[in-house]
Short mmCIF file of C-alpha atoms in Angstrom, two decimals:
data_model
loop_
_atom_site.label_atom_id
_atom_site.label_comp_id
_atom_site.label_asym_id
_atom_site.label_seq_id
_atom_site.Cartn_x
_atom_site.Cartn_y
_atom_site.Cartn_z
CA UNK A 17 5.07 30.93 2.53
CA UNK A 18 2.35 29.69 0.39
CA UNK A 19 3.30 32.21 -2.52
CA UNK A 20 7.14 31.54 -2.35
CA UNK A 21 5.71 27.77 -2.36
CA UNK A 22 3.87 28.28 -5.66
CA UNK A 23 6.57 30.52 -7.42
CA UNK A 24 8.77 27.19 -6.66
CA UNK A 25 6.07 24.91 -8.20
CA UNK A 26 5.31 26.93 -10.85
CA UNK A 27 9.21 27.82 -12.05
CA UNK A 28 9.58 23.74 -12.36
CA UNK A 29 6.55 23.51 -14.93
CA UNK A 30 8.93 23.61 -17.74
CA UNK A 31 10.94 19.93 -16.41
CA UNK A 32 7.12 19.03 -15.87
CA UNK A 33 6.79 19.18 -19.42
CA UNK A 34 9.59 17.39 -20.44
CA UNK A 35 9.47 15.19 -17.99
CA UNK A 36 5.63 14.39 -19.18
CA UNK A 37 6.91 14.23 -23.03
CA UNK A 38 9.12 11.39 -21.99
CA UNK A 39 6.60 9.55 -20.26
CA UNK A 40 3.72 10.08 -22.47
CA UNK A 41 6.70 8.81 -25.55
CA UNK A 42 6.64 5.34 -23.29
CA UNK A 43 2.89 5.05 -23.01
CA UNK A 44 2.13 5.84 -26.62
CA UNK A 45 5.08 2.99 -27.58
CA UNK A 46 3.14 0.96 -25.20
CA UNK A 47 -0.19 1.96 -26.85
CA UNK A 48 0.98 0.80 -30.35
CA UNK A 49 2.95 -2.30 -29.59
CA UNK A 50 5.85 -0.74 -30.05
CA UNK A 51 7.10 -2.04 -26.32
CA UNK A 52 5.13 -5.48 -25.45
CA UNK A 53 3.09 -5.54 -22.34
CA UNK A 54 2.06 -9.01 -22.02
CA UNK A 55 -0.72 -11.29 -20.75
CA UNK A 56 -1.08 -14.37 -18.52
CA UNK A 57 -3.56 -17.60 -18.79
CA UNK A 58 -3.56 -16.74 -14.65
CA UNK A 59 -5.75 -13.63 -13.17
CA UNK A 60 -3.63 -11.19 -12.36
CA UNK A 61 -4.63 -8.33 -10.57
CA UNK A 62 -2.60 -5.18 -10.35
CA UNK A 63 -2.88 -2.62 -7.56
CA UNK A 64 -0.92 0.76 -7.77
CA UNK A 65 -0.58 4.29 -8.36
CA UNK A 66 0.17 7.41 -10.29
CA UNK A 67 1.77 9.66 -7.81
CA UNK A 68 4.92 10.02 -5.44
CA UNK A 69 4.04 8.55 -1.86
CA UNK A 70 1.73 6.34 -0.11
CA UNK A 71 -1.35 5.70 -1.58
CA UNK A 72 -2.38 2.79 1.20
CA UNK A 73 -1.09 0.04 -1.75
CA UNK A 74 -0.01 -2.43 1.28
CA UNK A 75 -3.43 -2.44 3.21
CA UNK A 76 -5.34 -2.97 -0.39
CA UNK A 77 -3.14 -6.03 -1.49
CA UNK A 78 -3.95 -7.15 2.19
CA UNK A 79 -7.59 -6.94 1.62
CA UNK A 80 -7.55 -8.76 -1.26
CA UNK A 81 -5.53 -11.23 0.48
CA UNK A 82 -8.42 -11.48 2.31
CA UNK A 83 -11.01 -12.05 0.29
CA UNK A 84 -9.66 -14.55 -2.11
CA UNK A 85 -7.50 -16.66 0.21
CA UNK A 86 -10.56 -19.06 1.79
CA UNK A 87 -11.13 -19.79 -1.87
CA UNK A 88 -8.30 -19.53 -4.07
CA UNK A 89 -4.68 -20.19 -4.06
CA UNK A 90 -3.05 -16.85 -4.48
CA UNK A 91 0.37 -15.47 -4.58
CA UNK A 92 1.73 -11.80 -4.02
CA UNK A 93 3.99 -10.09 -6.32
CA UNK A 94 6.58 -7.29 -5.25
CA UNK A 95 9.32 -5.32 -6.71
CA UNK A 96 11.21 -6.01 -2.99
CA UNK A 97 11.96 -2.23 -2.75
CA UNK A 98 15.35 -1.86 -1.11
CA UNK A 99 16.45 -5.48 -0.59
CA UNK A 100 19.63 -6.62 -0.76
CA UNK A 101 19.01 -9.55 -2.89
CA UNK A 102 18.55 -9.64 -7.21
CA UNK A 103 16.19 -11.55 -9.44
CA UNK A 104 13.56 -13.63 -8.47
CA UNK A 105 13.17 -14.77 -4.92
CA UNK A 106 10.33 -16.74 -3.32
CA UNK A 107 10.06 -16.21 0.65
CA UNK A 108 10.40 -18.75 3.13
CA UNK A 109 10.26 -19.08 6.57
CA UNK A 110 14.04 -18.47 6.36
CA UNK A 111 13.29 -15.24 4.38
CA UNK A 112 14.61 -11.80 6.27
CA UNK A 113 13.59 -8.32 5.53
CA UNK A 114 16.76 -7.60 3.88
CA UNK A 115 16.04 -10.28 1.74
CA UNK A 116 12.79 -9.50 0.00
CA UNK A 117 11.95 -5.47 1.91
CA UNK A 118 9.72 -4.70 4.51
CA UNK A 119 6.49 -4.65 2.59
CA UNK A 120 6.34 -8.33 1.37
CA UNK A 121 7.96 -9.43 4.87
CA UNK A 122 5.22 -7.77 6.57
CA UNK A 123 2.74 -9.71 3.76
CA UNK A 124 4.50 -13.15 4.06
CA UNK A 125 4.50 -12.78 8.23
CA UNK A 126 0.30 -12.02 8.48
CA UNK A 127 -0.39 -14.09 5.56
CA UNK A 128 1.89 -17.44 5.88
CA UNK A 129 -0.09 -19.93 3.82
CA UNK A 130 0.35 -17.80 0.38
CA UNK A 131 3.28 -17.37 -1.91
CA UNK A 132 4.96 -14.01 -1.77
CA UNK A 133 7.82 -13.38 -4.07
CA UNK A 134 9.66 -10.31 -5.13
CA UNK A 135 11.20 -9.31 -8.90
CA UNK A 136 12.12 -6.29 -10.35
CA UNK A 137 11.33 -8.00 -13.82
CA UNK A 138 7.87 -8.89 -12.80
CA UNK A 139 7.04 -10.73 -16.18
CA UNK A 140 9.83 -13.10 -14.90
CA UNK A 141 8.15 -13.49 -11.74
CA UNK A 142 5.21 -14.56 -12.98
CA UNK A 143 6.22 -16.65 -14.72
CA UNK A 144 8.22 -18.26 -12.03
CA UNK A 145 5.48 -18.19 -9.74
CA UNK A 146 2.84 -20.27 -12.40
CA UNK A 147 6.03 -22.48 -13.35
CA UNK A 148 6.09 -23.28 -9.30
CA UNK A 149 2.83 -23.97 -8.63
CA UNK A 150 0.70 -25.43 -11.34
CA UNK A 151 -2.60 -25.04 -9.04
CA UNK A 152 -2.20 -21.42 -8.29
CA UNK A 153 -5.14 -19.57 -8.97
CA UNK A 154 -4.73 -15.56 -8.91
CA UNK A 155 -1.37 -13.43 -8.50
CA UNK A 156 -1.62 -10.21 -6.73
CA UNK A 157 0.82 -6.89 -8.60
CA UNK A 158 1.86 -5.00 -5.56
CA UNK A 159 2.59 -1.27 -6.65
CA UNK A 160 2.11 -2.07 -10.71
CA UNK A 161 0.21 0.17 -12.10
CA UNK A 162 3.26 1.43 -13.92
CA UNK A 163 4.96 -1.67 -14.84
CA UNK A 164 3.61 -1.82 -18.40
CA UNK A 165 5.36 -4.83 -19.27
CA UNK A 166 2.14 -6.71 -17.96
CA UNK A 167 -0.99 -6.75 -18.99
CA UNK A 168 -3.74 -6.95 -15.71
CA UNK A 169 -6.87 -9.04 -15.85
CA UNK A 170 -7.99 -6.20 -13.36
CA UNK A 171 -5.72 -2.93 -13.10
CA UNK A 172 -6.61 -0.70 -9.90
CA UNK A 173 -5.36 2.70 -9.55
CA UNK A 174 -5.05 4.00 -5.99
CA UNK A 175 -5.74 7.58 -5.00
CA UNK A 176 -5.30 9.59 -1.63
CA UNK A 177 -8.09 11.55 -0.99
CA UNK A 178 -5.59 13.95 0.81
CA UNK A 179 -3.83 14.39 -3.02
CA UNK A 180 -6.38 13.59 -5.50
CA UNK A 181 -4.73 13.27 -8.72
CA UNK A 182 -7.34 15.96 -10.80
CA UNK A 183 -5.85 18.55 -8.93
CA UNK A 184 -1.81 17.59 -8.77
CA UNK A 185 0.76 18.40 -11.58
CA UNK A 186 3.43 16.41 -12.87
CA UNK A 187 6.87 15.96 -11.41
CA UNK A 188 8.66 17.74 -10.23
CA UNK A 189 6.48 19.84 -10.30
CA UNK A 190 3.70 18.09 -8.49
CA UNK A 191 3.56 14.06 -7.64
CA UNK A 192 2.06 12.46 -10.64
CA UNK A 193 4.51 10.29 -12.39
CA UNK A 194 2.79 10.26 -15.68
CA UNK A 195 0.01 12.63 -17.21
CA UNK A 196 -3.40 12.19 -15.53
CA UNK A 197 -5.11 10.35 -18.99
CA UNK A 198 -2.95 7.23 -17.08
CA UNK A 199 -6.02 6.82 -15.16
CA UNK A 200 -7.84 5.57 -18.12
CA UNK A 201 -5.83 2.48 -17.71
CA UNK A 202 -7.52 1.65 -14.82
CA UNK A 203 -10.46 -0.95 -14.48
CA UNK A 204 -11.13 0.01 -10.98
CA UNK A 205 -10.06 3.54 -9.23
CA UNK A 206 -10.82 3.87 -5.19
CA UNK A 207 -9.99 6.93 -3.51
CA UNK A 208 -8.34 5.91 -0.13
CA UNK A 209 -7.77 7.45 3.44
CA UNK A 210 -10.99 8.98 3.70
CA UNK A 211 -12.28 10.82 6.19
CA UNK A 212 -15.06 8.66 8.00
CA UNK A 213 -17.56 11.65 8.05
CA UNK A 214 -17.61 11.85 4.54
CA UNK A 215 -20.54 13.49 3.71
CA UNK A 216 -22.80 12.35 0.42
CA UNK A 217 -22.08 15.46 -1.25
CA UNK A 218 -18.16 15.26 -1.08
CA UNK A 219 -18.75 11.80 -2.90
CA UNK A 220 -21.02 13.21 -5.40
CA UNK A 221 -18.43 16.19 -6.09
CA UNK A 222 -15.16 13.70 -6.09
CA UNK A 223 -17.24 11.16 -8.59
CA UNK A 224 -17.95 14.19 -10.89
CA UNK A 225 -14.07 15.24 -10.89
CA UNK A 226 -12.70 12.44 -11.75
CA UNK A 227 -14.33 12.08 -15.28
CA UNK A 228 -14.16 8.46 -15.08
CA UNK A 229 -15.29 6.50 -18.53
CA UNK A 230 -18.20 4.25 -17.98
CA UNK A 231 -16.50 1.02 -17.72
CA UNK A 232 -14.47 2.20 -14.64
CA UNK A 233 -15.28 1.67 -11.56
CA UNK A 234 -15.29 4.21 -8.24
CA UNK A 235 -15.20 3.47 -4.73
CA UNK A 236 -13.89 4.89 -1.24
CA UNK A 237 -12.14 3.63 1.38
CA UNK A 238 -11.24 4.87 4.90
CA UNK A 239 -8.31 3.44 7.11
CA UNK A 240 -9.40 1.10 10.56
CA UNK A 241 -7.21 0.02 13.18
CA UNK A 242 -6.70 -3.35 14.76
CA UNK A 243 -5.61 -3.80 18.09
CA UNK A 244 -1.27 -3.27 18.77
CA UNK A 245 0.74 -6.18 19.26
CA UNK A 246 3.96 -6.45 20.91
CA UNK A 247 7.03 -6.50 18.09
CA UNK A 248 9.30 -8.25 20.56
CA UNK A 249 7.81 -11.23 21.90
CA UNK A 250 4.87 -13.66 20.77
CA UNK A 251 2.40 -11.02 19.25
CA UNK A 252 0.96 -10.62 22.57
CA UNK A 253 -1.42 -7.52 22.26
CA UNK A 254 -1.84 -4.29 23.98
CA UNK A 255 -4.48 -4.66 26.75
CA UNK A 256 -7.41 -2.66 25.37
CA UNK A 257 -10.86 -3.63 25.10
CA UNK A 258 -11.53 -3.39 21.60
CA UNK A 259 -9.83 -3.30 18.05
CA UNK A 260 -11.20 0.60 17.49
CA UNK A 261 -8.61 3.53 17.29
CA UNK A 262 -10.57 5.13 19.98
CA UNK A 263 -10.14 2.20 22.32
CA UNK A 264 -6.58 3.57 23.00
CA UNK A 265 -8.33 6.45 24.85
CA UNK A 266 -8.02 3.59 27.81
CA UNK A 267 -4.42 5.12 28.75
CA UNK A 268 -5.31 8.98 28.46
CA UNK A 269 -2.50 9.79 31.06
CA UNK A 270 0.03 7.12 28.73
CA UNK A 271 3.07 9.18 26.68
CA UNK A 272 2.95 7.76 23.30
CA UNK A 273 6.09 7.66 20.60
CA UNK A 274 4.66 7.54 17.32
CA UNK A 275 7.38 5.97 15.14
CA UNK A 276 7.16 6.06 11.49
CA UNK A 277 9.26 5.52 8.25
CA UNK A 278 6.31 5.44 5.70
CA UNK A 279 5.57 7.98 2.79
CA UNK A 280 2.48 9.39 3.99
CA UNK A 281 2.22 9.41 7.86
CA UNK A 282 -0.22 12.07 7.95
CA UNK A 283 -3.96 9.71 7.73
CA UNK A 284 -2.09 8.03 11.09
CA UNK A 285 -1.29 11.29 12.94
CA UNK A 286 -5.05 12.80 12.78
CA UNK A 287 -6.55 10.03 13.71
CA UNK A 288 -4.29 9.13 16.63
CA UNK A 289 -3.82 12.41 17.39
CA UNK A 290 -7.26 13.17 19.37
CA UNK A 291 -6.81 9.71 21.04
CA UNK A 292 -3.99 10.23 22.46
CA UNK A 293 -3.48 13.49 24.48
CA UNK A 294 0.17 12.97 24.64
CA UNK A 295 1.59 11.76 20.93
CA UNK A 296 4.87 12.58 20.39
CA UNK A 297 5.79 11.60 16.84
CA UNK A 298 9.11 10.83 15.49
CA UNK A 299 9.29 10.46 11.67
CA UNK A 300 11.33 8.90 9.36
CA UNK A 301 11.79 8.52 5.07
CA UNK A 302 9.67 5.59 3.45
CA UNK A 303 11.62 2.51 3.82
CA UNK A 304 13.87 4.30 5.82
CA UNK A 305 16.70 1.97 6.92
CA UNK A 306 17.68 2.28 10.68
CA UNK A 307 20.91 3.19 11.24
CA UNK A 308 23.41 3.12 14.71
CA UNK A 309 22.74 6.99 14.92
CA UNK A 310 18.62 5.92 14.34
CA UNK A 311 18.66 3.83 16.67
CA UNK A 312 20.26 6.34 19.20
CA UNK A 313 17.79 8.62 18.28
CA UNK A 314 14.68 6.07 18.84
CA UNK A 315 16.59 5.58 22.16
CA UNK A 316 16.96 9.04 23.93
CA UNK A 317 13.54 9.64 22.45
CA UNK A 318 11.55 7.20 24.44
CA UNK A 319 14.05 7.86 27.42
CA UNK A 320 12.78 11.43 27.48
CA UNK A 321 9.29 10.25 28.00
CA UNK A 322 7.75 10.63 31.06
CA UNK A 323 5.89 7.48 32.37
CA UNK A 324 3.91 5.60 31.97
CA UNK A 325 4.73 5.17 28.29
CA UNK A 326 4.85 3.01 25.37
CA UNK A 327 6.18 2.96 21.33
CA UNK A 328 3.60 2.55 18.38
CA UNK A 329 4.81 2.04 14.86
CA UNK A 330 3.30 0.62 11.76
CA UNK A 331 3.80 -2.90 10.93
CA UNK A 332 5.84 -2.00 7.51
CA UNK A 333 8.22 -0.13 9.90
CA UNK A 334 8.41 -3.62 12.57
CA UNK A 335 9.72 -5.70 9.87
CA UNK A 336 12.77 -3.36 10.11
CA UNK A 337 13.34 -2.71 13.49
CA UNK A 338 12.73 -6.22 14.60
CA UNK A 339 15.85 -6.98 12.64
CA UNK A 340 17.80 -3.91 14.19
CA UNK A 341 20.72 -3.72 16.34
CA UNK A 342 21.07 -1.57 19.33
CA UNK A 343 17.43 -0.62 20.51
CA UNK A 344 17.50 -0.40 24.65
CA UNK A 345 15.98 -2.91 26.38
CA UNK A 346 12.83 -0.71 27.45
CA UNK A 347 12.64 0.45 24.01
CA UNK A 348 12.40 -3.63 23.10
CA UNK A 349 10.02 -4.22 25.94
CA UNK A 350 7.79 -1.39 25.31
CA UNK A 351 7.25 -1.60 21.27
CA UNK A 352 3.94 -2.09 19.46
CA UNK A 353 2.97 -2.60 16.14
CA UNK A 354 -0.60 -1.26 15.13
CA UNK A 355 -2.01 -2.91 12.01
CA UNK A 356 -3.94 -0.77 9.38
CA UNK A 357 -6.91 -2.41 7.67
CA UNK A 358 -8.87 -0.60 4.99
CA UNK A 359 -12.57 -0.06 5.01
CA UNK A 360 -15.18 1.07 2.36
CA UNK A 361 -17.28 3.79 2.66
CA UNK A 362 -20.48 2.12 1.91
CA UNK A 363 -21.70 -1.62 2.79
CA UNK A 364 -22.91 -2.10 -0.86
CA UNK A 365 -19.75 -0.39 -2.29
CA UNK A 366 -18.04 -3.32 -0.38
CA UNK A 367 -20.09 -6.22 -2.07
CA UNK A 368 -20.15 -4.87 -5.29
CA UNK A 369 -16.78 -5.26 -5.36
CA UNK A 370 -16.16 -7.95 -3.89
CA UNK A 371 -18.40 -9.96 -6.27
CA UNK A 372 -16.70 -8.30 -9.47
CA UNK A 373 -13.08 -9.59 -7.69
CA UNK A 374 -14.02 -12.64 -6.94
CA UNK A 375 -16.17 -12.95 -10.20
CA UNK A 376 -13.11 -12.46 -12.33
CA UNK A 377 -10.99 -14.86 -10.93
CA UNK A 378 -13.23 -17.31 -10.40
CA UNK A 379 -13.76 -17.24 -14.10
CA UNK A 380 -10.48 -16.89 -15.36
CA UNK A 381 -8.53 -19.39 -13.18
CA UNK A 382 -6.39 -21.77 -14.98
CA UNK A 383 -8.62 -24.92 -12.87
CA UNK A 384 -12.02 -22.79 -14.36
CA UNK A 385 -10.65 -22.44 -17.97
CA UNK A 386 -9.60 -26.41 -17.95
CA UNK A 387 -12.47 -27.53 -16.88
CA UNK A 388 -14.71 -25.43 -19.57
CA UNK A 389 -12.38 -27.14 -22.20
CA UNK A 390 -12.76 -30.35 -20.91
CA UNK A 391 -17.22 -29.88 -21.18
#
């Protein structure tokens, strides 16, 4: 299998090359000015990747959230994959998931008090969202990396450990949507979902690999869990004692649904997987949109179950199925949302970044850069 997997690969190297040409023609136009990227008197962070499927971009912007909301008034900036709506759009507490997609719904729903907005054009939407609010201090670029048309104060570049870039190939051959030198872009790179046993030398070997230039900067996170809440209802949350994964070992004799439509389910499956002894997962495509025969399927699936049982999914995937049609009334009563923070590796990892996010837009807000003209 792994031969007849590699003759495939390799017999799709020549559309890799083309496909690379094209890209690396867009870049270099980029490069010389030829196409405009263009920059803001706001700090605007961008957070993306270079490959096909999940990188963990959702959980970083969420992090970031985080750390700059106590301080600074910040706004989140999506493409709105798969909504039904065009142009700008500002969420509300009238907003739907249709409206805006499942990621910034799921943003907008944790994180009320900041502005989330979705546009395709996201030049446009920034400059909607400064036009708007004349006191906002720091605009987050959800999945950017690629959108050359603006220029980042900070520009990080996600990478799953599970698919590190150094070793993929270009589409379609491989995952990487541009050559690897797009890394050189980046300001900061962090290597995400990895294992928590990690061990000093894997760090040492990954650091070397990458070949990153001296003003980039590496660091590693790992995914943590926070305790389920019930979709249906008022967030009430799944009795267990603690907000660790392995806290769900408190219903070892429990049948467990895992329900996903996310790119890269995988990180979730291991480390649920030993938790629960009885994980039945049922997978969808990213974004997937539930359909009548879905929702059939989601049905006779958790009907099958012996008891006692219950439904996880991830919160990206609740935003969707809150808004379905048709899910069974123990289906309803018996879904739970588990929410997926990310962690660094290492404590001072963790401050030193921190300090060079929060350094950067403390310096470059529009309130900071008025009142240095005003001394």
């Amino acid at each position: 299998m792994e031969g007849d997997f590699i003759k495939v690969r390799d017999s799709l190297l020549p559309l890799s090359w083309l496909y690379g040409g094209a890209v690396g023609l867009r870049n270099f136009c980029f490069d010389v000015g030829l196409l405009k990227s263009h920059a803001f008197n706001v700090p605007v962070i961008g957070v993306g990747n270079i490959t096909v499927g999940g990188t963990g971009k959702t959980p970083h912007v969420e992090y970031l959230v985080r750390l700059l909301q106590k301080s600074f008034r910040v706004a989140v900036l999506s493409r709105g994959y798969k909504r039904k709506s065009k142009g700008f759009l500002l969420a509300d507490g009238q907003t739907t998931v249709q409206d805006i997609g499942d990621e910034p719904m799921q943003m907008k729903q944790k994180f009320p008090d900041i502005s989330v907005a979705v546009d395709k054009k996201r030049v446009h939407g920034i400059r909607q969202l400064t036009d708007n609010d004349k006191q906002l201090d720091v605009i987050l670029l959800d999945d950017a990396f690629q959108h050359r048309y603006v220029k980042p104060g900070v520009n990080i570049l996600l990478v799953d450990y599970h698919r590190l870039i150094i070793y993929d190939k270009l589409l379609p051959a491989g995952r990487l949507r541009e050559p690897l030198s797009g890394k050189n872009r980046a300001d900061i790179v962090i290597v995400t979902k990895c294992p928590k046993e990690l061990k000093p030398m894997e760090f040492r070997v990954i650091t070397k690999a990458m070949s990153l230039y001296p003003y980039q900067h590496l660091y590693f996170t790992t995914i943590d869990y926070d305790q389920p809440y019930a979709v249906f209802g008022k967030r009430e949350k799944l009795a267990i004692p603690s907000a660790s994964p392995a806290s769900l070992l408190s219903f070892p004799d429990h049948h467990v649904l895992l329900l996903t439509g996310i790119a890269s389910p995988r990180q979730l499956k291991e480390d649920l997987s030993p938790l629960i002894p009885h994980l039945t997962p049922l997978t969808f495509a990213d974004h997937h949109r539930f359909r009548a025969k879905d929702i059939e399927r989601i049905n006779d699936a958790f009907a099958q179950l012996p008891s006692p049982k219950f439904i996880l999914t991830t919160e990206k995937d609740a935003t969707r199925l809150a808004s379905a049609e048709g899910l069974s009334e123990e289906v309803c009563q018996s879904l739970y949302a588990i929410p997926v923070r990310v962690a660094f590796m290492q404590q001072q990892q963790e401050e030193k970044f921190c300090e060079f996010i929060v350094g950067y837009v403390h310096k470059n807000s529009r309130n900071s850069i008025l009142a240095t003209q005003s001394e």
